[in-house]
XYZ file of C-alpha atoms in Angstrom:
255
model
C 155.031 -18.999 30.841
C 152.543 -16.194 30.197
C 149.617 -15.606 32.503
C 147.112 -16.254 29.709
C 148.821 -19.482 28.710
C 148.963 -20.686 32.306
C 145.287 -19.821 32.796
C 144.322 -21.746 29.647
C 146.253 -24.819 30.830
C 144.684 -24.759 34.286
C 141.210 -24.190 32.818
C 141.648 -27.095 30.424
C 142.781 -29.415 33.214
C 139.827 -28.420 35.392
C 137.456 -28.941 32.463
C 138.976 -32.377 31.866
C 138.210 -33.362 35.464
C 134.654 -32.047 35.049
C 134.357 -34.102 31.856
C 135.312 -37.222 33.826
C 132.698 -36.482 36.474
C 130.046 -35.689 33.871
C 130.894 -38.792 31.881
C 130.411 -40.859 35.028
C 126.984 -39.258 35.584
C 125.910 -39.988 31.993
C 127.082 -43.600 32.200
C 125.267 -44.141 35.521
C 122.044 -42.618 34.118
C 122.363 -44.667 30.936
C 122.879 -47.937 32.812
C 119.983 -47.069 35.145
C 117.600 -46.367 32.251
C 118.681 -49.538 30.460
C 118.127 -51.742 33.512
C 114.779 -50.022 34.185
C 113.223 -50.235 30.727
C 114.936 -53.304 29.263
C 112.938 -55.455 31.703
C 109.859 -54.514 29.675
C 111.373 -54.667 26.198
C 108.503 -56.680 24.680
C 105.678 -54.471 25.929
C 107.039 -50.934 25.755
C 108.588 -50.792 22.304
C 111.739 -50.183 24.299
C 114.045 -50.025 21.276
C 112.752 -46.457 20.932
C 113.869 -45.846 24.527
C 117.080 -47.887 24.395
C 118.312 -45.815 21.414
C 118.826 -42.612 23.466
C 120.256 -44.764 26.265
C 122.855 -46.137 23.843
C 123.698 -42.571 22.820
C 124.122 -41.616 26.490
C 126.502 -44.487 27.167
C 128.502 -43.786 24.007
C 128.809 -40.071 24.782
C 129.754 -40.854 28.380
C 132.583 -43.164 27.316
C 133.831 -40.687 24.702
C 133.796 -37.830 27.210
C 135.780 -39.890 29.713
C 138.452 -40.647 27.104
C 138.330 -37.057 25.915
C 139.101 -35.848 29.425
C 142.331 -37.873 29.311
C 143.263 -36.373 25.924
C 142.566 -32.832 27.150
C 144.569 -33.245 30.341
C 147.602 -34.761 28.581
C 147.384 -32.182 25.792
C 147.301 -29.337 28.307
C 150.355 -30.530 30.250
C 152.445 -31.437 27.228
C 151.034 -28.622 25.065
C 150.919 -30.915 22.056
C 149.116 -29.192 19.210
C 147.940 -32.506 17.787
C 146.209 -33.557 21.029
C 144.819 -30.083 21.672
C 143.481 -29.896 18.122
C 141.912 -33.336 18.487
C 140.402 -32.289 21.819
C 138.848 -29.133 20.351
C 137.551 -30.934 17.245
C 135.925 -33.793 19.155
C 134.404 -31.316 21.603
C 132.893 -29.430 18.671
C 131.460 -32.655 17.218
C 129.987 -33.674 20.590
C 128.590 -30.165 21.081
C 126.805 -30.267 17.708
C 125.638 -33.838 18.401
C 124.287 -32.832 21.815
C 122.260 -29.999 20.303
C 120.904 -32.261 17.539
C 120.032 -35.025 20.028
C 118.174 -32.526 22.227
C 116.197 -31.277 19.213
C 115.347 -34.823 18.092
C 114.274 -35.822 21.607
C 111.988 -32.776 21.752
C 110.372 -33.305 18.348
C 110.022 -37.098 18.640
C 108.828 -37.296 22.227
C 105.256 -37.781 20.949
C 106.321 -40.728 18.785
C 108.058 -42.391 21.737
C 104.924 -41.965 23.863
C 102.763 -43.405 21.061
C 105.004 -46.458 20.645
C 104.999 -47.029 24.389
C 101.177 -46.941 24.460
C 100.955 -49.375 21.539
C 103.422 -51.708 23.234
C 101.483 -51.723 26.510
C 98.204 -52.533 24.726
C 100.021 -55.286 22.838
C 101.174 -56.706 26.161
C 97.624 -56.872 27.525
C 96.252 -58.369 24.287
C 98.861 -61.175 24.258
C 98.959 -61.751 28.010
C 97.423 -65.230 27.749
C 99.361 -66.587 24.753
C 102.931 -65.521 25.540
C 104.537 -66.365 28.881
C 107.401 -63.898 28.356
C 104.943 -61.049 27.832
C 102.883 -62.256 30.785
C 105.970 -62.144 32.997
C 106.863 -58.611 31.866
C 103.313 -57.331 32.415
C 103.109 -58.888 35.892
C 106.536 -57.530 36.848
C 105.650 -54.052 35.595
C 102.287 -53.904 37.382
C 103.710 -55.152 40.670
C 106.906 -53.088 40.597
C 105.137 -49.878 39.579
C 101.882 -50.478 41.495
C 99.775 -49.933 38.387
C 97.092 -51.811 36.469
C 96.230 -51.589 32.776
C 97.426 -49.079 30.226
C 95.294 -46.092 31.227
C 93.352 -47.860 34.017
C 92.394 -51.346 35.202
C 89.361 -51.139 32.889
C 91.678 -51.792 29.923
C 91.724 -55.424 31.021
C 87.999 -55.699 30.265
C 88.795 -55.690 26.531
C 91.338 -58.516 26.711
C 91.225 -62.258 26.054
C 92.187 -62.855 29.685
C 89.100 -61.049 30.942
C 86.714 -62.730 28.482
C 88.027 -66.223 29.252
C 87.650 -65.697 32.997
C 84.225 -64.118 32.567
C 82.986 -67.077 30.491
C 84.145 -69.595 33.088
C 82.501 -67.552 35.890
C 85.753 -67.002 37.716
C 85.621 -64.386 40.440
C 89.020 -62.870 39.627
C 88.648 -61.094 36.293
C 91.930 -59.214 36.601
C 95.464 -60.605 36.922
C 96.634 -60.886 40.508
C 99.557 -58.608 39.635
C 96.952 -55.823 39.641
C 96.566 -56.268 43.394
C 98.781 -55.309 46.308
C 101.329 -58.035 46.976
C 100.230 -59.945 43.874
C 97.273 -61.478 45.733
C 93.587 -60.624 45.318
C 91.902 -61.819 48.509
C 88.333 -61.444 47.337
C 86.347 -61.348 44.079
C 87.741 -58.846 41.599
C 84.730 -58.005 39.480
C 83.471 -54.709 37.996
C 82.241 -52.519 40.822
C 84.493 -54.214 43.376
C 87.822 -52.611 42.564
C 89.035 -51.456 45.968
C 92.016 -53.826 45.978
C 93.159 -52.970 42.449
C 95.954 -50.548 41.688
C 94.413 -47.335 40.396
C 97.517 -45.925 38.741
C 97.913 -45.983 34.962
C 100.947 -48.022 33.852
C 101.320 -45.737 30.845
C 101.418 -42.688 33.097
C 103.924 -44.238 35.502
C 106.231 -45.385 32.685
C 106.023 -42.006 30.949
C 106.779 -40.145 34.182
C 109.826 -42.328 34.791
C 111.080 -41.770 31.262
C 110.478 -38.001 31.420
C 112.226 -37.777 34.808
C 115.259 -39.586 33.433
C 115.322 -37.441 30.308
C 114.919 -34.293 32.423
C 118.124 -35.165 34.258
C 119.808 -35.870 30.932
C 118.646 -32.514 29.523
C 120.031 -30.676 32.563
C 123.372 -32.477 32.320
C 123.484 -31.842 28.552
C 122.916 -28.115 29.118
C 125.770 -27.943 31.619
C 127.975 -29.900 29.235
C 127.228 -27.505 26.397
C 128.740 -24.675 28.456
C 131.702 -26.837 29.513
C 132.346 -27.858 25.911
C 132.405 -24.242 24.766
C 134.888 -23.347 27.510
C 136.995 -26.375 26.611
C 137.120 -25.386 22.940
C 138.097 -21.824 23.848
C 140.868 -22.974 26.228
C 142.343 -25.545 23.825
C 142.257 -23.110 20.893
C 143.919 -20.448 23.064
C 146.788 -22.831 23.854
C 147.158 -23.839 20.207
C 147.300 -20.273 18.910
C 149.601 -19.080 21.708
C 151.997 -21.887 20.929
C 151.922 -21.017 17.242
C 152.667 -17.406 18.057
C 155.808 -18.261 19.975
C 158.976 -17.853 17.891
C 161.900 -19.731 19.426
C 165.098 -17.748 19.957
C 168.012 -19.149 17.989
C 171.401 -17.766 18.885
C 174.285 -17.574 16.450
C 177.925 -17.356 17.404
C 180.404 -14.951 15.800
C 183.916 -16.093 14.972
C 185.067 -14.988 18.435
C 182.568 -17.315 20.136
C 180.266 -14.447 21.257
C 176.460 -14.969 20.793
C 174.716 -12.236 18.854
């Protein structure tokens, strides 16, 4: 076995192991993002967020299976498997680049849909118990209140109804630490309210997740290129090998 051929096989096997590890990372990130944002599906327009999550999970599963194909193809040196490995890597590489470009150009649209969804949640807080539950869970879990600030509640049906009935708590209790407002929550007395913007917290979480994804995708782009080079090297080396066929003369001597 030539040195170059041996090197290509070892490189391909190592890359296959890296693909397994990377696939695991992508699947873990995808599941984490899904569990994080799917809890607020009605108020965040989360189908815009779940879409890239679905892509992550799909790519992760494909990469895991691809690692198996690459490893088997390297050991057995089967041109069919190696060709499949290189082709699928090329497709994933192109898809990764396109997905990164789409995520960059449509990040504003995702942010806009998230803002609209959060305002929708506040507007329908009193007439939909599912939305009410999601808003309360979000505000308590993320220690935030309102879309941009707690003042967003002052334009809602909830606020107007409580103001008309002279109730002292004009903001949902989920806006307070521990879900309990111990004293009147009226304009000018906001010391117990969460001051963080829910929109800002949600956006930061999404950007942090996508930042990790972008870093992993960049590393994968390099790995994919190396994988394509190694698999193609094995394919072409195998094609270049001409098997020796011996012929026997009438006296039984090979020539």
